[in-house]
Coordinates of C-alpha atoms in Angstrom, one line a residue:
Chain A
M1 CA 0.0 0.0 0.0
G2 CA 2.5 2.6 -1.2
F3 CA 4.8 2.1 1.8
Q4 CA 2.1 3.8 4.0
G5 CA 3.1 7.1 2.5
D6 CA 6.8 6.8 3.5
F7 CA 8.7 8.6 0.8
F8 CA 12.1 8.0 2.4
Q9 CA 11.6 4.3 2.4
L10 CA 10.5 4.4 -1.3
L11 CA 13.8 6.3 -2.1
K12 CA 15.8 3.7 -0.2
D13 CA 14.1 0.9 -2.0
Q14 CA 15.1 2.5 -5.3
G15 CA 18.7 2.5 -4.3
Y16 CA 19.0 6.0 -2.8
Q17 CA 21.6 6.3 -0.1
F18 CA 21.3 9.1 2.4
D19 CA 24.1 8.2 4.7
I20 CA 27.3 8.1 2.7
P21 CA 30.0 6.0 4.4
T22 CA 32.4 8.6 5.8
P23 CA 36.1 8.2 6.3
R24 CA 37.4 9.2 9.7
F25 CA 40.0 11.8 9.1
G26 CA 43.0 12.0 11.4
E27 CA 43.1 8.3 12.0
H28 CA 45.8 6.0 10.6
G29 CA 47.8 8.9 9.4
Q30 CA 45.1 10.0 6.8
G31 CA 45.7 13.7 7.7
A32 CA 43.4 16.3 9.1
L33 CA 39.8 17.0 8.1
P34 CA 39.7 19.4 5.1
P35 CA 37.8 22.6 5.8
I36 CA 34.1 21.9 5.4
T37 CA 31.5 24.5 4.5
Q38 CA 29.4 25.4 7.5
G39 CA 26.6 27.8 8.2
T40 CA 25.7 29.9 11.3
T41 CA 23.7 31.5 13.2
V42 CA 20.0 30.7 13.3
L43 CA 17.3 31.4 15.9
A44 CA 13.6 31.0 16.4
L45 CA 11.4 32.8 18.9
K46 CA 7.7 32.9 19.9
Y47 CA 6.1 36.4 19.8
R48 CA 2.5 37.5 20.2
D49 CA 1.1 36.2 16.9
G50 CA 3.3 33.1 16.2
V51 CA 6.9 32.3 15.6
L52 CA 9.7 34.2 13.9
V53 CA 12.6 32.2 12.5
A54 CA 15.8 33.9 11.3
G55 CA 19.3 33.3 10.1
D56 CA 22.3 35.2 8.9
R57 CA 23.5 34.7 5.3
R58 CA 27.1 33.6 5.7
A59 CA 28.6 30.2 4.8
T60 CA 32.2 29.5 5.8
A61 CA 34.8 26.9 5.2
G62 CA 37.6 27.2 7.8
N63 CA 38.8 30.8 7.6
M64 CA 37.2 31.4 4.2
I65 CA 33.9 32.9 3.5
M66 CA 32.2 30.7 0.9
Y67 CA 29.0 32.6 0.3
D68 CA 27.2 35.6 1.7
R69 CA 23.7 35.0 0.3
T70 CA 22.8 31.7 1.9
D71 CA 19.2 31.1 2.9
K72 CA 19.4 29.0 6.0
V73 CA 15.7 29.2 6.9
L74 CA 14.4 26.6 4.6
E75 CA 10.6 26.3 4.0
I76 CA 9.7 22.7 4.1
D77 CA 6.0 23.2 3.4
R78 CA 3.4 25.9 3.9
Y79 CA 3.4 25.5 7.7
C80 CA 6.9 24.6 8.8
V81 CA 10.5 25.7 8.3
M82 CA 13.9 24.2 9.2
A83 CA 16.6 26.6 10.1
I84 CA 20.0 25.1 9.7
A85 CA 23.4 25.4 11.2
G86 CA 26.2 23.1 10.3
V87 CA 27.1 21.5 6.9
P88 CA 24.8 22.9 4.2
A89 CA 25.4 19.9 1.9
T90 CA 23.7 17.6 4.3
A91 CA 21.1 20.2 5.5
F92 CA 19.9 21.0 2.0
E93 CA 19.6 17.3 1.2
M94 CA 17.6 16.8 4.4
A95 CA 15.3 19.7 3.5
R96 CA 14.7 18.2 0.0
V97 CA 13.9 14.8 1.5
L98 CA 11.5 16.3 4.0
E99 CA 9.8 18.5 1.5
H100 CA 9.1 15.6 -0.8
S101 CA 8.2 13.3 2.1
F102 CA 5.5 15.7 3.4
K103 CA 4.0 16.2 0.0
Y104 CA 4.1 12.5 -0.8
F105 CA 2.4 11.7 2.5
R106 CA -0.4 14.3 1.9
R107 CA -0.9 13.2 -1.7
S108 CA -0.9 9.4 -1.1
Q109 CA -2.7 9.3 2.3
L110 CA -5.1 12.1 1.4
Q111 CA -4.4 13.9 4.7
D112 CA -1.8 16.3 6.1
L113 CA 1.1 14.8 8.1
S114 CA 0.7 15.9 11.7
F115 CA 3.3 18.3 13.3
E116 CA 4.6 15.4 15.4
G117 CA 4.9 13.3 12.2
K118 CA 7.0 16.0 10.5
L119 CA 9.2 16.3 13.6
R120 CA 9.7 12.5 13.6
A121 CA 10.7 12.5 10.0
L122 CA 13.5 15.0 10.7
S123 CA 14.7 12.9 13.7
K124 CA 14.8 9.9 11.5
L125 CA 17.1 11.7 9.0
M126 CA 19.3 13.0 11.8
K127 CA 19.7 9.4 13.1
E128 CA 20.6 8.2 9.6
N129 CA 23.2 11.0 9.5
A130 CA 24.8 10.3 12.9
P131 CA 27.9 8.5 11.5
A132 CA 28.7 11.5 9.2
A133 CA 27.9 13.9 12.0
L134 CA 30.4 12.1 14.3
A135 CA 33.0 11.9 11.6
G136 CA 32.8 15.6 11.3
T137 CA 31.8 15.8 7.6
G138 CA 28.0 16.1 8.0
A139 CA 27.0 17.6 11.3
V140 CA 23.7 19.5 11.1
V141 CA 22.0 21.1 14.1
P142 CA 18.6 22.3 13.0
V143 CA 15.9 24.4 14.6
F144 CA 12.5 23.1 13.4
A145 CA 9.5 25.4 13.8
G146 CA 6.0 25.3 12.5
Y147 CA 2.3 25.8 13.2
D148 CA 0.6 22.9 14.9
H149 CA -3.0 22.9 13.7
Q150 CA -4.0 20.2 16.1
H151 CA -3.0 22.3 19.1
G152 CA -3.6 25.7 17.5
C153 CA -0.2 27.2 18.2
G154 CA 3.3 27.8 16.9
K155 CA 6.0 25.4 18.1
I156 CA 9.8 25.4 18.1
Y157 CA 12.1 22.4 18.5
F158 CA 15.9 22.2 18.5
H159 CA 18.2 19.2 18.0
D160 CA 21.6 17.9 18.9
I161 CA 23.8 16.4 16.2
L162 CA 22.6 12.9 16.9
G163 CA 19.0 13.8 16.4
A164 CA 17.6 14.2 19.9
E165 CA 14.8 16.7 19.8
F166 CA 14.0 19.3 22.5
E167 CA 10.9 21.5 22.6
A168 CA 11.7 25.2 23.2
V169 CA 9.5 27.1 25.6
D170 CA 10.0 30.5 24.0
H171 CA 13.1 30.5 21.9
A172 CA 15.9 28.3 20.3
V173 CA 19.3 29.1 18.8
S174 CA 21.8 27.1 16.9
G175 CA 25.2 27.6 15.3
S176 CA 28.5 29.2 16.3
G177 CA 27.0 32.5 17.3
S178 CA 24.4 31.0 19.5
S179 CA 26.1 31.4 22.8
I180 CA 26.2 35.1 22.3
I181 CA 22.5 35.2 21.5
R182 CA 21.5 33.0 24.4
G183 CA 22.9 35.3 26.9
I184 CA 21.0 38.3 25.5
F185 CA 17.8 36.3 25.3
H186 CA 18.1 35.4 28.9
Y187 CA 18.7 39.0 29.9
L188 CA 15.8 40.3 27.8
N189 CA 13.3 37.8 29.1
R190 CA 14.4 38.1 32.7
W191 CA 15.1 41.8 33.3
S192 CA 14.0 43.9 30.4
G193 CA 10.5 44.1 31.7
Q194 CA 9.2 43.1 28.2
P195 CA 9.4 39.4 27.7
I196 CA 9.7 38.6 24.0
A197 CA 6.6 36.4 23.9
G198 CA 4.5 39.5 24.4
L199 CA 6.0 41.6 21.6
D200 CA 4.3 42.4 18.3
E201 CA 5.9 41.5 15.0
E202 CA 7.8 44.7 14.4
E203 CA 9.2 44.8 18.0
A204 CA 10.2 41.1 17.7
S205 CA 11.8 41.7 14.3
I206 CA 13.9 44.5 15.7
I207 CA 15.1 42.2 18.5
V208 CA 16.0 39.5 15.9
L209 CA 18.0 41.9 13.8
R210 CA 19.8 43.2 16.9
L211 CA 20.6 39.7 18.1
L212 CA 22.0 38.7 14.7
A213 CA 24.0 41.9 14.6
S214 CA 25.5 41.0 18.1
A215 CA 26.3 37.5 16.9
A216 CA 28.1 38.9 13.8
E217 CA 30.0 41.3 16.1
F218 CA 31.6 38.6 18.1
D219 CA 31.5 35.5 15.8
S220 CA 33.6 35.6 12.7
A221 CA 31.5 32.8 11.1
T222 CA 28.3 34.9 11.3
G223 CA 27.6 37.4 8.6
G224 CA 26.2 40.8 9.5
A225 CA 23.8 43.0 7.4
N226 CA 25.6 44.5 4.4
I227 CA 23.9 47.8 3.6
E228 CA 25.9 48.5 0.4
S229 CA 24.9 45.1 -1.1
N230 CA 21.4 45.4 0.3
L231 CA 21.9 42.1 2.2
Y232 CA 19.9 41.5 5.3
P233 CA 19.3 38.4 7.4
I234 CA 16.4 36.2 6.4
I235 CA 13.4 36.4 8.8
K236 CA 10.3 34.3 8.3
R237 CA 7.1 34.4 10.3
I238 CA 4.9 31.4 11.0
T239 CA 1.3 32.0 11.9
E240 CA -2.0 30.1 11.4
K241 CA -1.9 31.4 7.8
G242 CA 1.4 29.7 7.1
V243 CA 5.0 30.7 6.5
E244 CA 5.7 34.1 5.0
T245 CA 9.0 35.9 4.4
I246 CA 9.4 39.4 5.8
P247 CA 10.3 41.5 2.8
A248 CA 13.9 42.8 2.5
E249 CA 12.6 46.4 2.1
Q250 CA 10.9 46.2 5.5
L251 CA 14.1 44.7 7.1
K252 CA 16.1 47.5 5.5
T253 CA 13.9 50.2 7.1
L254 CA 14.0 48.5 10.5
F255 CA 17.7 47.9 10.2
T256 CA 18.6 51.5 9.3
T257 CA 16.3 53.1 11.8
K258 CA 16.4 50.7 14.8
V259 CA 19.6 48.8 14.5
A260 CA 22.4 50.6 12.6
Q261 CA 22.4 54.1 14.2
Y262 CA 20.1 53.6 17.2
V263 CA 21.4 54.9 20.5
Chain B
M1 CA -7.4 -22.7 -24.8
Y2 CA -6.2 -19.3 -25.9
D3 CA -3.0 -20.6 -27.5
E4 CA -4.2 -20.2 -31.0
P5 CA -4.0 -16.6 -32.3
Y6 CA -7.7 -16.3 -33.2
R7 CA -8.7 -17.4 -29.8
W8 CA -6.5 -14.7 -28.3
V9 CA -8.2 -12.1 -30.5
E10 CA -11.6 -13.5 -29.4
A11 CA -10.5 -13.3 -25.7
V12 CA -9.5 -9.7 -26.0
G13 CA -12.8 -8.9 -27.7
N14 CA -14.6 -10.6 -24.8
R15 CA -12.6 -8.5 -22.4
R16 CA -13.7 -5.3 -24.1
Q17 CA -17.3 -6.3 -23.7
Y18 CA -16.7 -7.1 -20.1
L19 CA -15.0 -3.8 -19.4
D20 CA -17.5 -1.7 -21.3
E21 CA -20.1 -3.3 -19.1
Q22 CA -18.2 -2.3 -15.9
F23 CA -18.2 1.4 -16.7
R24 CA -21.9 1.6 -17.5
Q25 CA -22.8 2.9 -14.0
G26 CA -19.7 5.1 -13.8
S27 CA -19.7 8.8 -13.3
P28 CA -18.3 10.9 -16.2
L29 CA -15.4 13.3 -15.6
V30 CA -14.9 16.8 -17.0
A31 CA -11.8 18.9 -17.1
V32 CA -11.7 22.4 -18.3
S33 CA -8.7 24.8 -18.7
Y34 CA -9.4 28.5 -18.0
V35 CA -7.6 31.8 -17.3
D36 CA -6.8 31.0 -13.6
G37 CA -6.2 27.3 -13.9
I38 CA -7.8 23.9 -14.5
V39 CA -11.2 22.7 -13.1
L40 CA -11.8 19.0 -12.6
L41 CA -15.3 17.8 -11.9
T42 CA -17.1 14.5 -11.3
T43 CA -19.3 12.8 -8.7
S44 CA -18.6 10.0 -6.3
H45 CA -20.1 7.7 -3.6
G46 CA -17.9 8.6 -0.7
T47 CA -14.5 7.5 -2.1
P48 CA -12.9 10.4 -3.9
K49 CA -12.2 10.2 -7.7
L50 CA -10.0 13.3 -8.0
Y51 CA -6.5 13.3 -6.7
E52 CA -3.4 15.5 -6.4
I53 CA -0.4 13.8 -8.1
Y54 CA 2.3 16.4 -8.1
D55 CA 2.9 20.2 -7.8
R56 CA 1.1 21.0 -11.1
I57 CA -0.6 17.6 -11.9
G58 CA -4.0 16.3 -10.9
L59 CA -5.7 13.0 -11.7
G60 CA -9.2 11.9 -12.1
G61 CA -10.5 8.4 -12.9
M62 CA -13.5 6.2 -13.6
G63 CA -13.8 2.6 -12.7
H64 CA -13.0 0.3 -9.8
P65 CA -11.7 2.1 -6.7
A66 CA -9.1 -0.5 -5.9
D67 CA -7.6 -0.5 -9.4
L68 CA -7.6 3.3 -9.3
E69 CA -5.8 3.3 -6.0
K70 CA -3.2 0.9 -7.3
L71 CA -2.5 3.0 -10.4
R72 CA -2.6 6.2 -8.3
F73 CA 0.1 4.9 -6.0
S74 CA 2.4 3.9 -8.9
I75 CA 2.0 7.3 -10.6
L76 CA 2.7 9.0 -7.3
D77 CA 5.8 7.0 -6.7
M78 CA 7.0 7.7 -10.2
A79 CA 6.3 11.5 -10.0
H80 CA 7.9 11.9 -6.6
T81 CA 11.1 9.9 -7.1
E82 CA 11.6 11.7 -10.4
G83 CA 10.9 15.1 -8.9
F84 CA 13.4 14.3 -6.1
Q85 CA 16.1 12.7 -8.1
R86 CA 16.0 15.2 -11.0
S87 CA 13.7 18.2 -10.5
P88 CA 10.0 19.0 -10.3
G89 CA 10.2 20.5 -13.7
D90 CA 11.1 17.1 -15.2
V91 CA 7.9 15.6 -13.9
T92 CA 5.6 16.0 -16.9
G93 CA 2.2 14.5 -17.6
S94 CA 3.5 13.3 -20.9
R95 CA 6.2 11.2 -19.4
L96 CA 4.0 9.8 -16.6
I97 CA 1.4 8.7 -19.1
K98 CA 3.4 7.6 -22.1
Y99 CA 6.2 5.7 -20.2
G100 CA 4.4 4.9 -17.0
M101 CA 0.6 4.4 -17.0
A102 CA -0.2 3.5 -20.6
P103 CA 2.2 0.6 -21.0
A104 CA 1.2 -0.9 -17.6
I105 CA -2.5 -0.6 -18.4
K106 CA -2.1 -2.1 -21.9
Q107 CA -0.1 -5.0 -20.6
A108 CA -2.7 -5.8 -17.9
F109 CA -5.4 -5.6 -20.6
E110 CA -3.7 -8.0 -22.9
E111 CA -2.6 -10.6 -20.4
I112 CA -5.8 -12.5 -20.7
Y113 CA -5.0 -14.9 -17.9
K114 CA -4.9 -12.0 -15.4
A115 CA -7.4 -9.4 -14.4
P116 CA -7.3 -6.1 -16.3
Y117 CA -7.4 -2.7 -14.7
I118 CA -11.0 -1.5 -14.6
T119 CA -10.1 2.1 -15.0
K120 CA -10.0 5.1 -17.3
L121 CA -7.7 7.9 -16.3
L122 CA -7.6 11.6 -17.0
L123 CA -4.4 13.5 -16.1
A124 CA -4.4 17.3 -16.0
E125 CA -1.2 19.3 -16.2
L126 CA -1.2 23.0 -15.4
G127 CA 1.0 25.2 -17.5
N128 CA 2.1 28.8 -16.9
L129 CA -0.4 30.0 -19.4
P130 CA -3.8 28.5 -20.4
N131 CA -2.5 27.4 -23.8
Q132 CA 0.2 25.4 -22.1
D133 CA -2.3 23.3 -20.1
N134 CA -2.3 19.7 -21.1
F135 CA -4.7 16.8 -20.6
Y136 CA -4.0 13.1 -21.1
T137 CA -6.6 10.4 -21.1
V138 CA -5.9 6.7 -20.9
D139 CA -8.6 4.1 -21.8
Y140 CA -8.8 0.7 -20.2
D141 CA -6.8 -0.9 -23.0
G142 CA -3.9 1.6 -22.6
T143 CA -4.8 3.8 -25.5
F144 CA -3.8 7.4 -24.6
E145 CA -4.7 10.7 -26.1
E146 CA -3.5 14.2 -25.6
H147 CA -6.1 17.0 -25.3
H148 CA -6.0 20.8 -24.9
E149 CA -8.6 23.2 -23.5
V150 CA -11.1 20.5 -22.4
A151 CA -11.0 16.8 -21.8
V152 CA -13.5 14.2 -20.6
L153 CA -14.0 10.7 -19.5
G154 CA -17.2 8.8 -20.1
A155 CA -18.5 5.3 -20.2
T156 CA -19.4 5.3 -23.9
P157 CA -17.9 7.1 -27.0
K158 CA -21.1 8.9 -27.5
S159 CA -21.2 10.2 -24.0
Q160 CA -17.6 11.5 -24.4
D161 CA -18.4 13.1 -27.8
T162 CA -21.5 14.8 -26.4
M163 CA -19.6 16.3 -23.4
R164 CA -16.7 17.4 -25.6
A165 CA -19.0 19.0 -28.1
Y166 CA -20.9 20.8 -25.4
L167 CA -17.7 22.1 -23.7
K168 CA -16.1 23.2 -27.0
E169 CA -19.3 25.2 -27.7
H170 CA -19.7 26.8 -24.3
V171 CA -16.1 27.2 -23.0
T172 CA -14.6 30.5 -24.2
P173 CA -11.0 31.5 -23.7
T174 CA -12.1 34.6 -21.9
M175 CA -13.8 32.8 -19.1
A176 CA -12.4 34.4 -16.1
T177 CA -14.3 33.1 -13.0
L178 CA -14.3 29.8 -11.4
Q179 CA -18.1 30.0 -11.1
S180 CA -18.7 30.5 -14.8
V181 CA -16.4 27.5 -15.6
L182 CA -18.1 25.3 -13.0
E183 CA -21.5 26.1 -14.4
V184 CA -20.5 24.9 -17.8
A185 CA -18.6 21.9 -16.4
V186 CA -21.4 20.6 -14.3
R187 CA -23.8 20.9 -17.2
A188 CA -21.4 19.0 -19.4
W189 CA -21.2 16.4 -16.7
A190 CA -25.0 16.0 -16.5
L191 CA -25.1 15.7 -20.3
G192 CA -22.5 13.0 -20.2
A193 CA -24.4 11.1 -17.5
L194 CA -27.7 11.4 -19.3
S195 CA -26.1 10.3 -22.5
Q196 CA -24.8 7.2 -20.7
I197 CA -28.2 6.4 -19.4
Q198 CA -29.6 6.6 -23.0
D199 CA -26.9 4.4 -24.3
N200 CA -27.6 1.8 -21.6
E201 CA -31.3 1.9 -22.4
N202 CA -30.6 1.6 -26.1
S203 CA -28.3 -1.3 -25.7
D204 CA -30.9 -3.0 -23.4
S205 CA -33.6 -2.5 -25.9
S206 CA -31.6 -3.0 -29.0
S207 CA -32.8 -6.6 -29.3
S208 CA -36.3 -5.3 -29.7
E209 CA -35.2 -3.2 -32.6
N210 CA -36.7 0.2 -31.8
K211 CA -34.3 2.2 -33.8
E212 CA -36.7 5.1 -34.6
T213 CA -37.5 5.9 -31.0
Q214 CA -33.8 5.9 -30.2
A215 CA -33.1 8.7 -32.6
S216 CA -35.8 10.9 -31.1
N217 CA -34.4 10.3 -27.6
D218 CA -30.9 11.4 -28.5
S219 CA -31.2 15.1 -28.1
I220 CA -31.0 16.2 -24.5
S221 CA -32.6 19.5 -23.6
E222 CA -31.4 22.1 -21.1
E223 CA -34.4 21.3 -18.9
Q224 CA -33.4 17.6 -18.7
I225 CA -29.9 18.7 -17.7
L226 CA -31.2 20.9 -14.9
E227 CA -33.6 18.2 -13.8
H228 CA -30.8 15.7 -13.7
L229 CA -28.6 18.0 -11.7
Q230 CA -31.3 18.8 -9.2
N231 CA -32.6 15.3 -8.7
G232 CA -29.9 12.9 -10.0
L233 CA -27.3 14.1 -7.5
K234 CA -29.2 13.3 -4.3
D235 CA -27.3 10.2 -3.4
K236 CA -24.0 11.3 -4.8
T237 CA -21.3 13.8 -3.9
L238 CA -20.3 16.4 -6.5
E239 CA -16.6 16.5 -6.4
C240 CA -14.5 19.4 -7.6
A241 CA -10.8 20.2 -7.7
V242 CA -8.7 23.1 -9.2
L243 CA -5.2 23.5 -10.2
E244 CA -4.6 27.2 -9.5
R245 CA -2.1 29.0 -11.6
Q246 CA -1.6 31.9 -9.1
A247 CA -1.6 29.8 -5.9
P248 CA 1.2 30.6 -3.6
G249 CA 3.9 27.9 -3.0
S250 CA 4.8 25.0 -5.2
S251 CA 1.6 22.9 -4.8
K252 CA -1.1 24.2 -7.1
Y253 CA -3.8 21.6 -6.4
R254 CA -6.8 22.4 -4.2
T255 CA -10.0 20.5 -3.5
I256 CA -13.0 22.7 -3.4
V257 CA -15.0 22.0 -0.2
Q258 CA -18.7 21.0 -0.4
Q259 CA -19.8 24.3 1.1
D260 CA -18.0 26.3 -1.6
I261 CA -19.4 24.1 -4.4
H262 CA -22.9 24.8 -3.1
S263 CA -22.4 28.5 -2.9
L264 CA -20.9 28.6 -6.4
L265 CA -23.7 26.5 -7.9
P266 CA -26.8 27.7 -6.1
F267 CA -29.1 26.4 -8.9
L268 CA -28.4 22.8 -7.8
H269 CA -30.5 23.4 -4.7
P270 CA -33.5 25.6 -5.6
T271 CA -35.5 24.3 -2.7
T272 CA -33.1 25.0 0.1
N273 CA -34.2 28.7 0.5

């Protein structure tokens, strides 16, 4: 019966291999691991009307900047996104598998996959990927966020590299700039008198831009906004209506008035 | 028994008769391309007969639900592995039908020791513009045809011709609203259903050789169509789906919910208010 709507199993049956056997570098005199492209920093937070998920645009390999226009907030379907930190090669492939899996489930089973089902699908891929993650060639640490229609609310989950999932109460961060952001989150929620969960979309977006600017300030692997090139972080909002990207023009206005020269 | 060639031909002939008989009570299916997309329309008894296949591809069928499900799964598998391994742009209706469905259906039809698929399929593929929309129909013997603008499935050739002629006459390229397209589509469907009923009666009474009365029965009036729509649909569900050209995101297929069908086609329920 169509593998009960399991697209990943269908792919495997047709000879597709997700987990490529990975050599362990540094053992038996094979030399050190070559620089691997990585992406950082991503975050998700709950605000008044739903969830905002954001990421900087930089991808690095060792000391080198590979790319400054990466979109790390990947839309998997209309109601969920996966924000990725780690190796993009693996993360993009995961996103592609998930996107097709969710569509295949809906079309074959004639019902939408539940939010828990989507989360489980990601955990399964993470588990398959564990050997590559441990070898250092394919570690991905995603933040998964979406709208849960069964419970009528936005949800955020974060993962470790082996695929354990943790539900975030109000925010989640991942990537090399995350420790910087976590401290600020803690400070804002505890002592600012304005917990982030109560902010409206504009206020929350300003916080997001400032957090990513702070991460870029102290973490060389996180890219900041680039006004000359008109490059800003990616911010997506998830509400009952689905996933929408906040337009770059809006981010530009917020950035120039509330982030760049705001004292 | 069938090892001699003429026996085989005879067996295939029997099979045609058997299959034609199976579709007699089936609900026709209508597909129309318009400015905003493609409309698919049929009726069902509970189990749906219209399906989403891929981002821009929808499927409708007539026949046995179990056979339809089997073929639907294999077309879904084909479309999704292709879309994943290559790209969504490489998943085309033409490839799915010509290299996937049609050969499988033909083989099942001609393997006279095994059961054939009791299905007729209609695949609708949404283009960027109305003149890029494609329709493919596959008959129970694997014969496939490509159509543009409109396409239909019906139990008999006459039913199909009647529906197609009606649609060609009433569908105009400037049709802009879903409602106007649905109004034509649902009438074409009723015409096809009535035409099938006539064909059934004719074939039942053909032994009594009443050829003259048959001819007078053949034209179906607008009143008969309306009457059939208001009374003939009582124990059935009118099923509608659209492939929407301007829909956000990659998936363009949407099922129209019953409530919306009723408000778009108020003349189906004149007594409710």
